[in-house]
Amino acid sequence: MSESFSQRPTRIVVDLDALSGNLRAIRSHVGVPVMAILKANAYGHGLVPVARHLQAQGAERFGVAFVEEGIALRRAGIHLPILVLGGILGRQAGLLIEHDLELTVSSIDKLRKVEAAAQTLGRKAAIHLKIDTGMERIGVHSETCGPFIEASVASRWCTVEGIYSHLACADDPDDPMTALQLARFHDACGHFTRLGARMPIRHLANSGGILHYPDTWLDMVRPGIALYGVLPDPRSRRTIDVRPALELRSQVVYFKVVHVGRPVSYGATWAPSADTRIVTIPLGYGDGYPRALSNRGQVLIRGRRLPIVGRVCMDQFMVDLGPDGTAYNGDEVVLIGRQNGETIRVEDLAAQADTIGYEILTRLNDRIPREYVGGE
Ligand SMILES: *Cc1c(COP(=O)(O)O)cnc(C)c1O
């Protein structure tokens, strides 16, 4: 982060010890290796600092969405295996192999493109086969994947390191879809046995699978949101003791009295019914703080939970202290996290903004400086 941002009163504070504690909690609960998912700037926590810390703390593998994220990790000195989970185009294959990134191969056609790139570079590609068991996103359908697996096993330029699929409904502990997907995945893996080939690493479980469906843990799990201490869905159960690692804090930059009937912010959507005290907080939707929290969200100031009033602007928003409330310029404002025993969780913001915790976290952008604590 450049010097010019260092004075900004708004910041994200990431507790590295919480992250490695969550990694250990998941690891010991499932008893199989963990591929820590670091896509989208490590769910807003900061790609490189999170990766460096987790690598030092014994993470086994990393997963990212895009080749660019994988290259950023290699440039930062990350040496663990990194799987790029997203669909790729043939022209990207060479770049992945050059940077020693593991590729997701999701069709015979893509397998051929990866083989061609590997041959050109004179270097074998490590691949994970993607099977579609019910997500209909990328991957070969389980019921027709026999020839795909056969071609991959026979490949001279690709080493099949893993086989995986993705769960669509595991955030809900009671959805029958997961059992169906697991059965289809086992059918797909059966082709290795049929071919007399070595079984690669079988991995299926995202956070929902890890929290609710032990049968899906198989040879490795792929936690994202749970690693960051946030639950995937309001229906999810906290079966593992993970805790949030990210706090979003700011400071009051303005105080005033707003008179009865004088509307606040764009569109004049809210006005006080009696004279009241209002403070201004210096962040907004331009930082990724949801505009959907206009007239709905809350913040903590001096240990009190206080309402956002009027619309959230690009760079600022207003909070009502009430007629007798006090706050001074420079007072700490907690948007996500704890203050004097009160807590605002990512899950609370998600509910108020009609979205999921994933979106709240990944939208927090680089305009907000990130500060790291713990991790010694
Ligand atoms: C994002 C992602 C994960 C992690 O999902 P969470 O729900 O955050 O645990 C795992 N696997 C794949 C393929 C993903 O795209």
CSV table of C-alpha atoms and ligand atoms in Angstrom, one decimal:
chain,number,residue,atom,x,y,z
A,1,MET,CA,0.0,0.0,0.0
A,2,SER,CA,1.4,3.4,-1.0
A,3,GLU,CA,2.5,6.0,1.6
A,4,SER,CA,-0.3,8.4,0.6
A,5,PHE,CA,-2.9,6.0,2.0
A,6,SER,CA,-1.2,5.5,5.4
A,7,GLN,CA,-3.0,8.4,6.9
A,8,ARG,CA,-6.5,7.2,6.0
A,9,PRO,CA,-8.6,6.7,9.1
A,10,THR,CA,-10.4,3.8,7.6
A,11,ARG,CA,-8.6,0.5,7.6
A,12,ILE,CA,-9.1,-3.3,7.6
A,13,VAL,CA,-7.4,-5.1,10.4
A,14,VAL,CA,-6.6,-8.7,9.8
A,15,ASP,CA,-5.7,-11.0,12.7
A,16,LEU,CA,-3.3,-13.5,11.2
A,17,ASP,CA,-3.4,-15.7,14.3
A,18,ALA,CA,-7.2,-16.1,13.8
A,19,LEU,CA,-6.5,-17.3,10.2
A,20,SER,CA,-3.9,-19.9,11.2
A,21,GLY,CA,-6.1,-20.9,14.2
A,22,ASN,CA,-9.0,-21.5,11.8
A,23,LEU,CA,-6.7,-23.5,9.5
A,24,ARG,CA,-5.6,-25.7,12.4
A,25,ALA,CA,-9.2,-26.1,13.6
A,26,ILE,CA,-10.4,-27.2,10.2
A,27,ARG,CA,-7.3,-29.4,9.6
A,28,SER,CA,-7.7,-31.3,12.9
A,29,HIS,CA,-11.5,-31.6,12.5
A,30,VAL,CA,-11.4,-33.2,9.1
A,31,GLY,CA,-8.1,-35.1,9.5
A,32,VAL,CA,-7.1,-34.7,5.8
A,33,PRO,CA,-4.9,-32.1,4.0
A,34,VAL,CA,-6.4,-28.6,3.4
A,35,MET,CA,-6.2,-26.6,0.2
A,36,ALA,CA,-6.7,-23.1,1.5
A,37,ILE,CA,-8.7,-21.0,-1.0
A,38,LEU,CA,-7.3,-17.6,-1.5
A,39,LYS,CA,-9.2,-16.3,-4.5
A,40,ALA,CA,-10.5,-12.7,-4.7
A,41,ASN,CA,-7.7,-11.2,-2.7
A,42,ALA,CA,-8.1,-14.0,-0.1
A,43,TYR,CA,-11.7,-13.1,0.4
A,44,GLY,CA,-10.7,-9.4,0.9
A,45,HIS,CA,-8.1,-10.2,3.6
A,46,GLY,CA,-5.1,-9.6,1.2
A,47,LEU,CA,-3.7,-12.3,-1.0
A,48,VAL,CA,0.0,-12.2,-0.4
A,49,PRO,CA,0.1,-11.5,3.4
A,50,VAL,CA,-2.5,-14.2,4.0
A,51,ALA,CA,-0.6,-16.7,1.8
A,52,ARG,CA,2.8,-16.0,3.4
A,53,HIS,CA,1.3,-16.5,6.8
A,54,LEU,CA,-0.6,-19.7,6.0
A,55,GLN,CA,2.4,-21.1,4.2
A,56,ALA,CA,4.6,-20.5,7.3
A,57,GLN,CA,1.9,-22.0,9.4
A,58,GLY,CA,1.8,-25.3,7.6
A,59,ALA,CA,-0.9,-24.9,4.9
A,60,GLU,CA,-0.5,-27.8,2.4
A,61,ARG,CA,-1.9,-26.3,-0.8
A,62,PHE,CA,-3.5,-23.2,-2.1
A,63,GLY,CA,-6.4,-22.7,-4.5
A,64,VAL,CA,-7.1,-19.5,-6.5
A,65,ALA,CA,-9.6,-18.7,-9.2
A,66,PHE,CA,-7.4,-17.1,-11.9
A,67,VAL,CA,-3.9,-17.5,-13.3
A,68,GLU,CA,-3.1,-13.9,-12.4
A,69,GLU,CA,-3.7,-14.7,-8.7
A,70,GLY,CA,-1.5,-17.7,-9.0
A,71,ILE,CA,1.3,-15.7,-10.6
A,72,ALA,CA,1.0,-13.0,-7.9
A,73,LEU,CA,1.6,-15.8,-5.3
A,74,ARG,CA,4.6,-17.2,-7.1
A,75,ARG,CA,6.1,-13.7,-7.5
A,76,ALA,CA,5.7,-13.3,-3.7
A,77,GLY,CA,7.8,-16.4,-3.1
A,78,ILE,CA,5.0,-18.9,-2.4
A,79,HIS,CA,6.3,-22.4,-3.2
A,80,LEU,CA,3.4,-24.6,-2.2
A,81,PRO,CA,1.3,-26.3,-4.9
A,82,ILE,CA,-1.3,-23.8,-6.2
A,83,LEU,CA,-4.4,-25.0,-8.1
A,84,VAL,CA,-6.1,-22.5,-10.4
A,85,LEU,CA,-9.8,-23.5,-10.0
A,86,GLY,CA,-11.4,-21.5,-12.8
A,87,GLY,CA,-12.0,-22.4,-16.4
A,88,ILE,CA,-9.1,-21.6,-18.7
A,89,LEU,CA,-8.7,-20.9,-22.3
A,90,GLY,CA,-6.1,-22.9,-24.3
A,91,ARG,CA,-3.9,-19.8,-24.8
A,92,GLN,CA,-3.5,-19.5,-21.0
A,93,ALA,CA,-2.2,-23.0,-20.5
A,94,GLY,CA,1.5,-22.1,-21.2
A,95,LEU,CA,1.5,-19.3,-18.7
A,96,LEU,CA,0.1,-21.7,-16.0
A,97,ILE,CA,2.7,-24.3,-16.7
A,98,GLU,CA,5.6,-21.8,-16.8
A,99,HIS,CA,4.6,-20.6,-13.3
A,100,ASP,CA,4.3,-24.1,-11.9
A,101,LEU,CA,0.6,-23.7,-11.3
A,102,GLU,CA,-1.7,-26.7,-11.3
A,103,LEU,CA,-4.4,-26.5,-13.9
A,104,THR,CA,-8.1,-27.4,-13.8
A,105,VAL,CA,-8.9,-29.5,-16.9
A,106,SER,CA,-12.6,-29.6,-17.6
A,107,SER,CA,-12.9,-31.3,-21.1
A,108,ILE,CA,-11.0,-33.5,-23.5
A,109,ASP,CA,-10.5,-30.5,-25.7
A,110,LYS,CA,-8.8,-28.5,-22.9
A,111,LEU,CA,-6.7,-31.5,-22.1
A,112,ARG,CA,-5.4,-31.5,-25.6
A,113,LYS,CA,-4.6,-27.8,-25.4
A,114,VAL,CA,-2.8,-28.2,-22.1
A,115,GLU,CA,-0.8,-31.2,-23.6
A,116,ALA,CA,0.2,-29.1,-26.6
A,117,ALA,CA,1.4,-26.2,-24.3
A,118,ALA,CA,3.3,-28.6,-22.1
A,119,GLN,CA,5.0,-30.3,-25.1
A,120,THR,CA,6.0,-26.9,-26.5
A,121,LEU,CA,7.6,-26.0,-23.1
A,122,GLY,CA,9.1,-29.4,-22.7
A,123,ARG,CA,7.6,-29.6,-19.2
A,124,LYS,CA,4.9,-31.8,-17.8
A,125,ALA,CA,1.7,-30.1,-16.6
A,126,ALA,CA,0.1,-31.1,-13.2
A,127,ILE,CA,-3.6,-31.2,-13.7
A,128,HIS,CA,-6.8,-31.7,-11.6
A,129,LEU,CA,-9.8,-33.1,-13.5
A,130,LYS,CA,-13.0,-31.2,-13.0
A,131,ILE,CA,-16.1,-33.3,-12.8
A,132,ASP,CA,-19.6,-31.8,-12.9
A,133,THR,CA,-21.8,-33.5,-10.4
A,134,GLY,CA,-24.6,-31.0,-10.3
A,135,MET,CA,-23.3,-27.4,-10.4
A,136,GLU,CA,-23.4,-27.1,-14.2
A,137,ARG,CA,-20.6,-24.6,-14.2
A,138,ILE,CA,-17.4,-26.2,-15.5
A,139,GLY,CA,-16.4,-29.8,-15.7
A,140,VAL,CA,-17.3,-33.0,-17.5
A,141,HIS,CA,-20.6,-34.6,-16.5
A,142,SER,CA,-20.0,-37.5,-14.2
A,143,GLU,CA,-22.1,-39.9,-16.2
A,144,THR,CA,-20.1,-39.3,-19.4
A,145,CYS,CA,-16.6,-38.8,-17.9
A,146,GLY,CA,-15.1,-42.2,-18.7
A,147,PRO,CA,-13.3,-41.3,-21.9
A,148,PHE,CA,-12.1,-38.0,-20.4
A,149,ILE,CA,-10.5,-39.8,-17.5
A,150,GLU,CA,-9.1,-42.4,-19.8
A,151,ALA,CA,-7.5,-39.8,-22.0
A,152,SER,CA,-6.1,-37.9,-19.0
A,153,VAL,CA,-4.5,-41.0,-17.5
A,154,ALA,CA,-3.0,-41.9,-20.8
A,155,SER,CA,-1.6,-38.4,-21.4
A,156,ARG,CA,2.2,-38.2,-21.8
A,157,TRP,CA,2.4,-34.5,-21.0
A,158,CYS,CA,-0.1,-34.2,-18.1
A,159,THR,CA,0.2,-35.7,-14.6
A,160,VAL,CA,-3.2,-36.2,-13.0
A,161,GLU,CA,-2.6,-34.8,-9.5
A,162,GLY,CA,-6.3,-34.6,-8.5
A,163,ILE,CA,-9.9,-35.1,-9.4
A,164,TYR,CA,-12.6,-32.8,-8.0
A,165,SER,CA,-16.1,-31.5,-8.2
A,166,HIS,CA,-17.9,-28.6,-6.5
A,167,LEU,CA,-20.9,-28.8,-4.2
A,168,ALA,CA,-23.9,-26.6,-5.0
A,169,CYS,CA,-26.0,-26.9,-1.9
A,170,ALA,CA,-23.7,-27.9,1.0
A,171,ASP,CA,-24.3,-24.6,2.8
A,172,ASP,CA,-27.6,-26.1,3.9
A,173,PRO,CA,-27.1,-29.0,6.3
A,174,ASP,CA,-30.3,-30.6,5.1
A,175,ASP,CA,-30.2,-30.4,1.4
A,176,PRO,CA,-30.4,-33.9,-0.4
A,177,MET,CA,-28.4,-32.5,-3.4
A,178,THR,CA,-25.1,-33.1,-1.6
A,179,ALA,CA,-25.6,-36.9,-1.3
A,180,LEU,CA,-26.5,-37.0,-4.9
A,181,GLN,CA,-23.4,-35.1,-5.9
A,182,LEU,CA,-21.2,-37.3,-3.7
A,183,ALA,CA,-22.6,-40.5,-5.3
A,184,ARG,CA,-21.9,-39.1,-8.8
A,185,PHE,CA,-18.4,-38.1,-7.7
A,186,HIS,CA,-17.7,-41.6,-6.5
A,187,ASP,CA,-18.9,-43.0,-9.8
A,188,ALA,CA,-16.5,-40.7,-11.6
A,189,CYS,CA,-13.6,-41.7,-9.4
A,190,GLY,CA,-14.5,-45.4,-10.1
A,191,HIS,CA,-13.0,-45.0,-13.6
A,192,PHE,CA,-9.5,-44.9,-12.1
A,193,THR,CA,-10.1,-48.2,-10.4
A,194,ARG,CA,-11.6,-49.7,-13.6
A,195,LEU,CA,-8.5,-48.5,-15.6
A,196,GLY,CA,-6.1,-49.9,-13.0
A,197,ALA,CA,-4.7,-46.4,-12.6
A,198,ARG,CA,-3.4,-44.8,-9.5
A,199,MET,CA,-6.2,-42.8,-7.7
A,200,PRO,CA,-5.3,-39.1,-7.6
A,201,ILE,CA,-6.3,-36.8,-4.8
A,202,ARG,CA,-10.1,-36.7,-4.6
A,203,HIS,CA,-11.4,-33.4,-3.3
A,204,LEU,CA,-15.0,-32.2,-3.1
A,205,ALA,CA,-15.8,-30.3,0.1
A,206,ASN,CA,-16.1,-26.5,0.3
A,207,SER,CA,-16.8,-24.8,3.6
A,208,GLY,CA,-20.4,-26.1,3.6
A,209,GLY,CA,-19.2,-29.7,3.0
A,210,ILE,CA,-16.6,-29.3,5.7
A,211,LEU,CA,-19.1,-28.0,8.2
A,212,HIS,CA,-22.0,-30.4,7.5
A,213,TYR,CA,-21.0,-33.4,5.4
A,214,PRO,CA,-18.1,-35.6,6.7
A,215,ASP,CA,-18.6,-38.1,3.8
A,216,THR,CA,-17.4,-35.3,1.4
A,217,TRP,CA,-14.0,-34.8,3.0
A,218,LEU,CA,-12.4,-37.6,1.0
A,219,ASP,CA,-8.6,-37.0,0.5
A,220,MET,CA,-8.5,-33.2,0.9
A,221,VAL,CA,-10.9,-30.3,1.6
A,222,ARG,CA,-11.1,-26.8,0.1
A,223,PRO,CA,-12.2,-24.2,2.7
A,224,GLY,CA,-12.8,-20.6,1.7
A,225,ILE,CA,-15.2,-18.7,3.8
A,226,ALA,CA,-14.8,-20.9,6.9
A,227,LEU,CA,-11.1,-20.3,6.9
A,228,TYR,CA,-11.9,-16.6,7.3
A,229,GLY,CA,-14.2,-17.4,10.2
A,230,VAL,CA,-17.5,-16.6,8.4
A,231,LEU,CA,-20.4,-19.0,7.9
A,232,PRO,CA,-21.5,-19.6,4.2
A,233,ASP,CA,-25.2,-19.1,4.9
A,234,PRO,CA,-27.7,-18.3,7.6
A,235,ARG,CA,-28.7,-22.0,7.6
A,236,SER,CA,-25.1,-23.1,8.2
A,237,ARG,CA,-24.0,-24.6,11.5
A,238,ARG,CA,-20.8,-23.6,13.3
A,239,THR,CA,-19.6,-27.2,13.8
A,240,ILE,CA,-16.0,-26.1,13.9
A,241,ASP,CA,-14.8,-23.3,16.2
A,242,VAL,CA,-13.6,-20.8,13.6
A,243,ARG,CA,-13.5,-17.1,14.4
A,244,PRO,CA,-13.6,-14.0,12.2
A,245,ALA,CA,-10.2,-12.6,11.2
A,246,LEU,CA,-11.2,-9.3,9.6
A,247,GLU,CA,-12.3,-6.1,11.2
A,248,LEU,CA,-13.3,-2.9,9.4
A,249,ARG,CA,-12.7,0.3,11.3
A,250,SER,CA,-12.8,4.0,10.7
A,251,GLN,CA,-13.1,7.2,12.7
A,252,VAL,CA,-15.6,10.0,13.0
A,253,VAL,CA,-14.6,12.9,10.8
A,254,TYR,CA,-17.5,15.3,11.3
A,255,PHE,CA,-20.1,16.1,14.0
A,256,LYS,CA,-23.2,18.3,13.7
A,257,VAL,CA,-26.8,18.8,14.9
A,258,VAL,CA,-29.4,18.2,12.2
A,259,HIS,CA,-32.7,20.0,12.8
A,260,VAL,CA,-36.1,18.3,12.7
A,261,GLY,CA,-37.3,17.7,9.2
A,262,ARG,CA,-33.9,18.4,7.5
A,263,PRO,CA,-33.2,15.4,5.3
A,264,VAL,CA,-29.8,13.7,5.2
A,265,SER,CA,-27.8,12.6,2.1
A,266,TYR,CA,-28.7,12.0,-1.5
A,267,GLY,CA,-32.3,11.7,-2.4
A,268,ALA,CA,-33.4,13.1,1.0
A,269,THR,CA,-34.6,9.6,2.0
A,270,TRP,CA,-34.4,10.2,5.8
A,271,ALA,CA,-35.0,13.2,8.1
A,272,PRO,CA,-35.0,13.3,11.9
A,273,SER,CA,-38.4,13.6,13.7
A,274,ALA,CA,-36.6,15.8,16.4
A,275,ASP,CA,-33.4,17.7,16.4
A,276,THR,CA,-30.6,15.1,16.5
A,277,ARG,CA,-26.8,14.6,16.4
A,278,ILE,CA,-25.3,13.2,13.3
A,279,VAL,CA,-21.7,12.1,12.6
A,280,THR,CA,-20.0,11.5,9.2
A,281,ILE,CA,-17.9,8.4,8.6
A,282,PRO,CA,-15.3,8.6,5.8
A,283,LEU,CA,-15.9,5.5,3.7
A,284,GLY,CA,-18.6,4.4,1.3
A,285,TYR,CA,-19.6,2.2,-1.6
A,286,GLY,CA,-16.4,3.3,-3.5
A,287,ASP,CA,-14.6,1.2,-0.9
A,288,GLY,CA,-16.9,-1.7,-1.3
A,289,TYR,CA,-19.1,-0.8,1.7
A,290,PRO,CA,-22.6,-1.7,0.4
A,291,ARG,CA,-24.9,1.1,-0.6
A,292,ALA,CA,-27.7,-1.4,0.2
A,293,LEU,CA,-27.0,-0.5,3.9
A,294,SER,CA,-28.5,2.9,3.4
A,295,ASN,CA,-31.1,3.4,6.2
A,296,ARG,CA,-30.5,-0.2,7.2
A,297,GLY,CA,-27.0,-0.8,8.4
A,298,GLN,CA,-25.4,-0.1,11.8
A,299,VAL,CA,-22.0,0.8,13.2
A,300,LEU,CA,-20.5,0.8,16.7
A,301,ILE,CA,-19.3,4.0,18.3
A,302,ARG,CA,-18.4,4.2,22.0
A,303,GLY,CA,-19.8,0.7,22.4
A,304,ARG,CA,-23.2,1.7,21.1
A,305,ARG,CA,-24.9,0.2,18.1
A,306,LEU,CA,-26.1,3.1,16.0
A,307,PRO,CA,-28.1,3.4,12.7
A,308,ILE,CA,-26.9,4.5,9.3
A,309,VAL,CA,-29.2,7.3,8.2
A,310,GLY,CA,-29.8,8.4,4.6
A,311,ARG,CA,-28.0,6.9,1.6
A,312,VAL,CA,-24.5,5.6,1.8
A,313,CYS,CA,-22.4,7.8,-0.6
A,314,MET,CA,-19.3,6.9,-2.6
A,315,ASP,CA,-16.9,8.0,0.1
A,316,GLN,CA,-18.9,8.9,3.2
A,317,PHE,CA,-22.1,8.1,5.1
A,318,MET,CA,-24.0,9.5,8.1
A,319,VAL,CA,-24.9,7.9,11.5
A,320,ASP,CA,-27.5,9.1,13.9
A,321,LEU,CA,-26.3,9.4,17.5
A,322,GLY,CA,-29.7,10.4,18.8
A,323,PRO,CA,-30.6,13.7,20.5
A,324,ASP,CA,-28.4,13.0,23.5
A,325,GLY,CA,-25.6,10.9,21.9
A,326,THR,CA,-22.0,12.0,22.1
A,327,ALA,CA,-19.1,11.4,19.8
A,328,TYR,CA,-16.1,13.4,18.9
A,329,ASN,CA,-14.0,13.8,15.8
A,330,GLY,CA,-11.5,11.0,15.8
A,331,ASP,CA,-13.7,8.5,17.8
A,332,GLU,CA,-13.3,5.0,16.6
A,333,VAL,CA,-16.1,3.6,14.4
A,334,VAL,CA,-16.4,-0.2,14.0
A,335,LEU,CA,-18.2,-1.4,10.9
A,336,ILE,CA,-17.2,-5.0,11.2
A,337,GLY,CA,-15.8,-6.4,14.4
A,338,ARG,CA,-16.0,-5.8,18.1
A,339,GLN,CA,-16.1,-2.8,20.4
A,340,ASN,CA,-16.7,-2.8,24.1
A,341,GLY,CA,-18.4,-6.2,24.0
A,342,GLU,CA,-20.7,-5.3,21.1
A,343,THR,CA,-20.1,-7.1,17.8
A,344,ILE,CA,-21.0,-6.5,14.2
A,345,ARG,CA,-20.4,-9.7,12.1
A,346,VAL,CA,-20.0,-10.0,8.4
A,347,GLU,CA,-23.1,-12.2,8.5
A,348,ASP,CA,-25.1,-9.3,10.0
A,349,LEU,CA,-24.1,-6.9,7.2
A,350,ALA,CA,-24.9,-9.6,4.7
A,351,ALA,CA,-28.4,-10.0,6.0
A,352,GLN,CA,-29.0,-6.3,6.2
A,353,ALA,CA,-27.7,-5.8,2.6
A,354,ASP,CA,-29.6,-8.7,1.2
A,355,THR,CA,-26.5,-10.6,0.2
A,356,ILE,CA,-24.0,-13.2,1.5
A,357,GLY,CA,-20.9,-12.8,3.6
A,358,TYR,CA,-18.7,-13.7,0.6
A,359,GLU,CA,-19.9,-10.6,-1.3
A,360,ILE,CA,-19.4,-8.3,1.7
A,361,LEU,CA,-15.8,-9.5,2.1
A,362,THR,CA,-14.7,-9.6,-1.5
A,363,ARG,CA,-16.1,-6.2,-2.3
A,364,LEU,CA,-13.8,-4.5,0.2
A,365,ASN,CA,-11.3,-3.1,-2.2
A,366,ASP,CA,-7.8,-1.9,-2.3
A,367,ARG,CA,-8.7,1.7,-1.5
A,368,ILE,CA,-8.8,0.6,2.1
A,369,PRO,CA,-5.4,0.0,3.7
A,370,ARG,CA,-4.9,-3.4,5.3
A,371,GLU,CA,-3.1,-3.8,8.6
A,372,TYR,CA,-1.9,-7.1,9.9
A,373,VAL,CA,-1.7,-8.1,13.6
A,374,GLY,CA,-0.4,-11.3,15.1
A,375,GLY,CA,1.5,-13.8,13.1
A,376,GLU,CA,4.8,-13.6,15.0
B,1,LIG,C1,-14.6,-20.8,-4.0
B,1,LIG,C2,-14.4,-22.3,-4.1
B,1,LIG,C3,-14.2,-23.0,-2.9
B,1,LIG,C4,-14.3,-22.4,-1.5
B,1,LIG,O1,-15.7,-22.2,-1.2
B,1,LIG,P1,-16.2,-21.7,0.2
B,1,LIG,O2,-17.7,-21.9,0.1
B,1,LIG,O3,-15.8,-20.3,0.4
B,1,LIG,O4,-15.6,-22.6,1.2
B,1,LIG,C5,-13.9,-24.3,-3.0
B,1,LIG,N1,-13.8,-24.9,-4.3
B,1,LIG,C6,-14.0,-24.2,-5.4
B,1,LIG,C7,-13.9,-24.9,-6.7
B,1,LIG,C8,-14.3,-22.9,-5.3
B,1,LIG,O5,-14.5,-22.2,-6.5
